[in-house]
Short mmCIF file of C-alpha atoms in Angstrom, two decimals:
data_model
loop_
_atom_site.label_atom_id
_atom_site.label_comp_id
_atom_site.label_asym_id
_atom_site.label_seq_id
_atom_site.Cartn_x
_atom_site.Cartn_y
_atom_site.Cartn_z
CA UNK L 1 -0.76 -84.36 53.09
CA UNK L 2 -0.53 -84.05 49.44
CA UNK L 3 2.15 -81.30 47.71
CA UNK L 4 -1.40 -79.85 46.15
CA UNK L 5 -2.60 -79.21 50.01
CA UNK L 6 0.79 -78.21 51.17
CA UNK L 7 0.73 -76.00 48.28
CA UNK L 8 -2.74 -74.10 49.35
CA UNK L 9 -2.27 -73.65 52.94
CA UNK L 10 1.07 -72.13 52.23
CA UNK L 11 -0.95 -69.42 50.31
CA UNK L 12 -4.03 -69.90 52.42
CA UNK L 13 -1.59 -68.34 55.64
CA UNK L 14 -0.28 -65.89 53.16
CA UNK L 15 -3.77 -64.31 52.13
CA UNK L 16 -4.46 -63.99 55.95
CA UNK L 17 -2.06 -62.53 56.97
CA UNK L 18 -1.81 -59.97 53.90
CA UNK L 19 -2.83 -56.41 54.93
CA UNK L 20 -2.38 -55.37 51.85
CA UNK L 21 -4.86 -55.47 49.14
CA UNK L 22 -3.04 -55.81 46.13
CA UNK L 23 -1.08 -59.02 48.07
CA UNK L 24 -4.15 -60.45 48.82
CA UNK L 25 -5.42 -60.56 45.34
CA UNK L 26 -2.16 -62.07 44.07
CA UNK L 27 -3.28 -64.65 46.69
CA UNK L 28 -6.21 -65.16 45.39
CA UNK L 29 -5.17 -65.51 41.69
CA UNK L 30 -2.52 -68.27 42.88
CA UNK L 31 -5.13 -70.06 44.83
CA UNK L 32 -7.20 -69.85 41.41
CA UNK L 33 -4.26 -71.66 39.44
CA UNK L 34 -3.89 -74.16 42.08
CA UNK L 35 -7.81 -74.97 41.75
CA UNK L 36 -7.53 -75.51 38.24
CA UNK L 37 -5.47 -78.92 39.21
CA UNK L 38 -7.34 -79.77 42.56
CA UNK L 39 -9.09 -83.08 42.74
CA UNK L 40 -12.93 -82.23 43.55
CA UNK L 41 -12.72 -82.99 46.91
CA UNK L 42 -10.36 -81.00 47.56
CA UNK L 43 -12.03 -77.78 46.53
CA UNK L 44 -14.26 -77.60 49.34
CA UNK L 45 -11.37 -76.53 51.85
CA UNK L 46 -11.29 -73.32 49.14
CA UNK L 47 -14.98 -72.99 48.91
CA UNK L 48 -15.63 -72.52 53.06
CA UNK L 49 -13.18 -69.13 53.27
CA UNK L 50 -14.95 -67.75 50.17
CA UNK L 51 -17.51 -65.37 52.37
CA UNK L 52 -14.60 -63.88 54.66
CA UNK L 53 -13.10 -62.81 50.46
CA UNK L 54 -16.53 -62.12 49.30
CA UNK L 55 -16.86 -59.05 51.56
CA UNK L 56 -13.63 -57.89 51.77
CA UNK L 57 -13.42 -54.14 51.73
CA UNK L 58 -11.43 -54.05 48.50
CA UNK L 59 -12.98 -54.11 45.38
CA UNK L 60 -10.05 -55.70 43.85
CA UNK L 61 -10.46 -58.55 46.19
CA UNK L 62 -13.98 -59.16 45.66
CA UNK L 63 -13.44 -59.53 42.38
CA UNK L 64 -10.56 -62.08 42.70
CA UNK L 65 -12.70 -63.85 45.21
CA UNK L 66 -15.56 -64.18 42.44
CA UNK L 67 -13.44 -66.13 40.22
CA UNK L 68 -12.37 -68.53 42.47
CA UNK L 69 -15.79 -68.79 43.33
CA UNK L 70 -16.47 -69.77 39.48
CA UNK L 71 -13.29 -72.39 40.00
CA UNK L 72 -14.71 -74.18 43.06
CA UNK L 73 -18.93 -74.39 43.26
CA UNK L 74 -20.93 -75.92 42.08
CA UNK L 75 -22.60 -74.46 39.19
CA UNK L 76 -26.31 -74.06 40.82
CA UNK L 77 -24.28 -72.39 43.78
CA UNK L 78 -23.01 -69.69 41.47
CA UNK L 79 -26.01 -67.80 39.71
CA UNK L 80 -27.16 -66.05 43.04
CA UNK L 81 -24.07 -65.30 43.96
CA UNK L 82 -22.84 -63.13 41.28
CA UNK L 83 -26.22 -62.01 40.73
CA UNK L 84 -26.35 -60.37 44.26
CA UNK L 85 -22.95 -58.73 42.84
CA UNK L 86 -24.31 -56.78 40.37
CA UNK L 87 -25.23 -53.86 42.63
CA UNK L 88 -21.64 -53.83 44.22
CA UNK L 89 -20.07 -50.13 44.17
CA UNK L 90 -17.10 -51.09 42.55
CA UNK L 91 -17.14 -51.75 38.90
CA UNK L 92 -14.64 -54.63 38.82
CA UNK L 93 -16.73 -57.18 40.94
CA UNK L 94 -19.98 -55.66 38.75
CA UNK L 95 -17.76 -56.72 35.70
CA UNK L 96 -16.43 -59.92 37.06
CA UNK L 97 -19.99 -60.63 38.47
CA UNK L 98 -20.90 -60.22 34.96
CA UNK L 99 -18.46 -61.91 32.41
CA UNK L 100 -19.06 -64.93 35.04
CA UNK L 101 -23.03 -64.64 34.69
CA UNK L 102 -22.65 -64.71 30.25
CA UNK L 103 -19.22 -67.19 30.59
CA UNK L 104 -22.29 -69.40 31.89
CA UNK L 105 -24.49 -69.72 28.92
CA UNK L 106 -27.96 -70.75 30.76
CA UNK L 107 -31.15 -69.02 29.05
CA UNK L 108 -32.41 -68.76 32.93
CA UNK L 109 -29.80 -66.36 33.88
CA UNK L 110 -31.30 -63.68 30.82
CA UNK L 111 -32.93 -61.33 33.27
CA UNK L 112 -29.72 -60.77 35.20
CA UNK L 113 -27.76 -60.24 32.09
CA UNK L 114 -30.68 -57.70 31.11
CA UNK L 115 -30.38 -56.12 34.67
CA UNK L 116 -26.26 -55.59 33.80
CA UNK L 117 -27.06 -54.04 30.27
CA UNK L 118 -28.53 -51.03 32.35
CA UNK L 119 -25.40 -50.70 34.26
CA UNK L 120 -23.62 -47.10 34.34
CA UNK L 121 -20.52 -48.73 32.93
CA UNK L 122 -19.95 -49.80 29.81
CA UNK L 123 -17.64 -52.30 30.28
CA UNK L 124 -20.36 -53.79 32.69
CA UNK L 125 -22.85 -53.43 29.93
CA UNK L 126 -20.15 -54.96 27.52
CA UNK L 127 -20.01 -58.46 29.42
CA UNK L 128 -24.09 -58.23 29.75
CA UNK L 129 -24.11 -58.02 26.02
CA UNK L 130 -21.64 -60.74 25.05
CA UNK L 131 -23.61 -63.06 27.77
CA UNK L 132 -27.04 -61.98 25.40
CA UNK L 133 -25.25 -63.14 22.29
CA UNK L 134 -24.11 -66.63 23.41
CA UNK L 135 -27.83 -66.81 24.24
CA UNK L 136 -28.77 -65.78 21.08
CA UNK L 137 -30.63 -63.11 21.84
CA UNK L 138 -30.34 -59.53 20.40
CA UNK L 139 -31.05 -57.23 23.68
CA UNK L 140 -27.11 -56.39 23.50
CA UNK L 141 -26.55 -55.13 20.02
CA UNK L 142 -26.07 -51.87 19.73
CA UNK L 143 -23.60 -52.34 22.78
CA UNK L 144 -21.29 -55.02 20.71
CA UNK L 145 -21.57 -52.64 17.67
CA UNK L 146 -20.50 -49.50 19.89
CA UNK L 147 -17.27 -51.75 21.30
CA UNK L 148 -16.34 -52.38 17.57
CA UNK L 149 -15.07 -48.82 17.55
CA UNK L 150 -12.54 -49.47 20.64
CA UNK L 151 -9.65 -51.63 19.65
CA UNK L 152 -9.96 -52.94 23.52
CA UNK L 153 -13.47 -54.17 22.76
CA UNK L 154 -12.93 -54.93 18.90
CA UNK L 155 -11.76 -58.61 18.96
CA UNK L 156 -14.34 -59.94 21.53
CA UNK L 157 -17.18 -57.72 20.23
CA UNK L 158 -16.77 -59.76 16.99
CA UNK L 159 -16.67 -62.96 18.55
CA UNK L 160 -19.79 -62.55 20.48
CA UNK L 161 -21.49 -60.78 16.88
CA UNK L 162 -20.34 -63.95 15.11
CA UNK L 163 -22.34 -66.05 18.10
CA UNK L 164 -25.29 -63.72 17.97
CA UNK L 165 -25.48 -63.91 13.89
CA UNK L 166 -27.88 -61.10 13.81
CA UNK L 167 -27.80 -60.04 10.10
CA UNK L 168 -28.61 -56.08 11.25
CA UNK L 169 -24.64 -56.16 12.17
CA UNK L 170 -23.56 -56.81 8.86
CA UNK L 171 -22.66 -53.22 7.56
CA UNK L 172 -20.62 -52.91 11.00
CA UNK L 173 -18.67 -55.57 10.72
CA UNK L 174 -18.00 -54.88 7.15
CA UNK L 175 -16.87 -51.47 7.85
CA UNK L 176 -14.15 -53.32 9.91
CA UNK L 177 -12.81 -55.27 7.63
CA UNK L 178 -12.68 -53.44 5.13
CA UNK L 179 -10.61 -50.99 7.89
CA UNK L 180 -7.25 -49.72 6.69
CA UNK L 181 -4.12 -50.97 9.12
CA UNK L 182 -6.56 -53.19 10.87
CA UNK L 183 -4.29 -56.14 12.64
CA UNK L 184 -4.50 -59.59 10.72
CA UNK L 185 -6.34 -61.71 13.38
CA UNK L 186 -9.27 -58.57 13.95
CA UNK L 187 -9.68 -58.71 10.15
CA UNK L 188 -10.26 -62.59 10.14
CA UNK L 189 -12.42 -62.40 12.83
CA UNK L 190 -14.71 -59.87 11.15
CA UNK L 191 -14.30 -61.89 8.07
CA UNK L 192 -15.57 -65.13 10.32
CA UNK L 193 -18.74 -62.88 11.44
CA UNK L 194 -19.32 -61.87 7.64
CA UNK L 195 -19.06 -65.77 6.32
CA UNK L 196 -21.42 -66.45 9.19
CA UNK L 197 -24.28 -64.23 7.75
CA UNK L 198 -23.56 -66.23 4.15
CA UNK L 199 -21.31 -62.86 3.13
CA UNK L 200 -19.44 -63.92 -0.07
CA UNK L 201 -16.59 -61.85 0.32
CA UNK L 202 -16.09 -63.16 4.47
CA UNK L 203 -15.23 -66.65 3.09
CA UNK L 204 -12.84 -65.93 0.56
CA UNK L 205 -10.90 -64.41 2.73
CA UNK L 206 -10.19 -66.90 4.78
CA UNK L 207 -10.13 -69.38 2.43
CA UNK L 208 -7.12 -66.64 0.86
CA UNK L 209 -5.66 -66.73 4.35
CA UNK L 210 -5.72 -70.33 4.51
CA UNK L 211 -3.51 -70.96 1.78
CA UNK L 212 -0.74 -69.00 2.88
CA UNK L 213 1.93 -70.98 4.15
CA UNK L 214 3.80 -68.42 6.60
CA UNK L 215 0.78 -65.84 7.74
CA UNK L 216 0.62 -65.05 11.10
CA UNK L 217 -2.66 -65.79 11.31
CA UNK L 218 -3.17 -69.13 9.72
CA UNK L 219 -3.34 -71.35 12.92
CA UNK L 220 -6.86 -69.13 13.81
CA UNK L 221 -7.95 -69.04 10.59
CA UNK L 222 -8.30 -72.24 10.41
CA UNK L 223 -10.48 -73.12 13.08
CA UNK L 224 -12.60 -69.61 11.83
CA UNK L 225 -13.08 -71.32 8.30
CA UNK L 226 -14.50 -74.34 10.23
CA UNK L 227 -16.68 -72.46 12.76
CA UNK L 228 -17.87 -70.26 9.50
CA UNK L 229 -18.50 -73.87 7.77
CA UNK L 230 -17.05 -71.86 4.91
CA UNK L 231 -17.39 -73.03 1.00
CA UNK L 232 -14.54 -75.60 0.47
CA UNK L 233 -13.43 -75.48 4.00
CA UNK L 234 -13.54 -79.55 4.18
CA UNK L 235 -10.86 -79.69 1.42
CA UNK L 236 -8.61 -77.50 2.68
CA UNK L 237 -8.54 -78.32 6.43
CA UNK L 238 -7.95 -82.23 5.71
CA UNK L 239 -5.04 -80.94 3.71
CA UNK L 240 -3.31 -79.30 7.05
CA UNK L 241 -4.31 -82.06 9.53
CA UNK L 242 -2.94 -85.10 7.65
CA UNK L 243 0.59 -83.22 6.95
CA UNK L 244 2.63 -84.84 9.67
CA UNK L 245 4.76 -81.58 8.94
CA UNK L 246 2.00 -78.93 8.82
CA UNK L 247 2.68 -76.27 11.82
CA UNK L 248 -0.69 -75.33 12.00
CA UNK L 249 -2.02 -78.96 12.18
CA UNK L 250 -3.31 -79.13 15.56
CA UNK L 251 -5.90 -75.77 14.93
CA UNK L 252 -6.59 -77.74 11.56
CA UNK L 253 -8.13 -81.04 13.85
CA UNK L 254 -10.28 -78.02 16.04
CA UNK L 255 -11.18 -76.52 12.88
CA UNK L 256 -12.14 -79.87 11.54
CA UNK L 257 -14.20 -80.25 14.63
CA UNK L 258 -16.11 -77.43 14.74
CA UNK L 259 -17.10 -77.35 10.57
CA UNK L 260 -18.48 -81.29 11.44
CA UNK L 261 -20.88 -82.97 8.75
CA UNK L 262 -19.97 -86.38 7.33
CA UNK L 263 -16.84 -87.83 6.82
CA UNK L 264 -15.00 -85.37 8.92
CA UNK L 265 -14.65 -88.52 12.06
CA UNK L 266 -12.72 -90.65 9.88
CA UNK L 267 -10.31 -88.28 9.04
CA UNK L 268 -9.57 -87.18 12.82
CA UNK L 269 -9.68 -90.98 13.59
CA UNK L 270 -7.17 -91.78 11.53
CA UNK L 271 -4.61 -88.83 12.69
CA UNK L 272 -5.36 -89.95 16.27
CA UNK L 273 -4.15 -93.69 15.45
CA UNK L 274 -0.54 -92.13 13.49
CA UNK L 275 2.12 -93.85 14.62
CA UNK L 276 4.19 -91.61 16.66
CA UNK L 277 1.47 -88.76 16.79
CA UNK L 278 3.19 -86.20 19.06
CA UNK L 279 1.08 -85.72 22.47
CA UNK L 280 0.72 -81.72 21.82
CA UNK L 281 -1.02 -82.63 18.55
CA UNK L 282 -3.16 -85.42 20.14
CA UNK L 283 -4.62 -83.37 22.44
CA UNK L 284 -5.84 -80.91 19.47
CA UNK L 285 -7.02 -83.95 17.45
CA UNK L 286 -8.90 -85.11 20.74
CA UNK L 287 -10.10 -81.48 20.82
CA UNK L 288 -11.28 -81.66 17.81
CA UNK L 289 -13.44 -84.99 18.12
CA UNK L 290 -15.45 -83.44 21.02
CA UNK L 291 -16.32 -80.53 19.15
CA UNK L 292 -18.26 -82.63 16.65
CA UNK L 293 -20.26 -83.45 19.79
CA UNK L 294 -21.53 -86.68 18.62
CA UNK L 295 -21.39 -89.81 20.48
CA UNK L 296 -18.76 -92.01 18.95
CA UNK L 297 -16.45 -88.90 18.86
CA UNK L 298 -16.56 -88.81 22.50
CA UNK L 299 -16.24 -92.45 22.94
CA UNK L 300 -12.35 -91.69 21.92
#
């Protein structure tokens, strides 16, 4: 037996015999780490007691069970299962259920999202309507415009309004950042979603934020000026990656990545063959190449 499998039936005994909810969920959340590193063949032996977690009487439960479901199916396996979940009584396996559904990004899957933007609760209706946006589609608008109000909603809204690029959210989003004592990394997202639209004032913000050499922020600014493919962008993000002492070189390789266009594979090639390049920053260069998403990139 391998430490992985000695690992899982310790915590396999442990969920059954836990007669207490909240234990059981902890149970589940370990057995979700542990699938994260388990070979694909070895998943199965987690897949076969997902039915007995699936209708446990806690809520709590069902909801941890639905992310290791997520962790351990196949993907084909998954859409009818958390679609049956979205009429569950309890809101957390309705939310789970639903951030699952959108975390899936398959146009096919558009009438359960649509079925979840009805929901009662809004955080239900939330997930529904960042699902919509990956998909491009506008159904959830006025639901990621309503979160921007709630500083528990703010940061994702914006990320799934920067996805959706519908131009009606502009004067939104621009309310944001224009918001006094609004935290640095909400302000560059909103800033992100403006440069997205082609908003003047989004881009020079981050290109502002980019040169400063001790913000906070400047490690997720700089893969925001890339996903913005902001003005001058190019210029400054080569800058970052090919200083060997740059702290915020690695989320210059991503950012790199996700601006693309030509040129931008040499430049990642040639970090990725520096002599000495430490592992931590490999990975983010490595990151970056498969975020251009073009064949020789992923031949690295």
């Amino acid at each position: 037996m391998t430490r992985w499998e000695n690992e899982r039936d310790a915590v396999l005994i442990r969920l059954g015999a836990a007669r207490d909810a909240h234990q059981r969920v902890l149970a589940l959340d370990e057995l979700l780490a542990l699938a994260a590193t388990a070979p694909a063949e070895l998943k199965s032996g987690l897949a076969s007691e997902l039915p007995r977690w699936l209708a446990d009487q806690d809520g709590g439960v069902r909801a941890a069970a639905l992310a290791l479901a997520a962790a351990v199916l196949p993907p084909e396996e998954l859409a009818p299962i958390f679609g049956e979940r979205l009429g569950d009584p309890d809101v957390h396996v309705r939310v789970e259920a639903t951030s699952q559904l959108a975390d899936m990004v398959r146009p096919e899957l558009r009438g359960s999202l649509a079925r979840a933007l009805e929901d009662e609760a809004f955080e239900v209706r939330f997930e529904a309507a960042r699902g919509m946006a990956s998909l491009r589609h506008p159904a959830g608008l006025e639901v990621l415009l309503t979160a921007l109000e709630d500083g528990d909603w703010r940061y994702r809204a914006l990320g799934a309004l920067g996805e959706l690029a519908d131009p009606r959210c502009i004067p939104a989003v621009r309310k944001v950042f224009r918001r006094l004592f609004l935290n640095v990394f909400e302000r560059a997202r909103a800033a992100t979603v403006l440069a997205i639209l082609g908003e003047s004032d989004g881009g020079a913000y981050l290109r502002k934020r980019l040169k400063k050499r001790w913000s906070p922020d400047r490690a997720i600014v700089a893969e925001m000026i890339g996903e913005a493919k902001v003005e001058g962008a190019r210029e400054l993000l080569e800058r970052l990656v090919t200083n060997p002492k740059e702290p915020a070189r690695g989320a210059a390789a991503r950012g790199l990545g996700r601006l693309g266009g030509e040129g931008v594979l040499p430049v990642l090639l040639s970090v990725l063959d520096e002599p000495g390049l430490q592992s931590d920053y490999r990975f983010d260069v490595l990151e970056g190449l498969c975020l251009l998403r073009i064949e020789p990139a992923h031949a690295k």
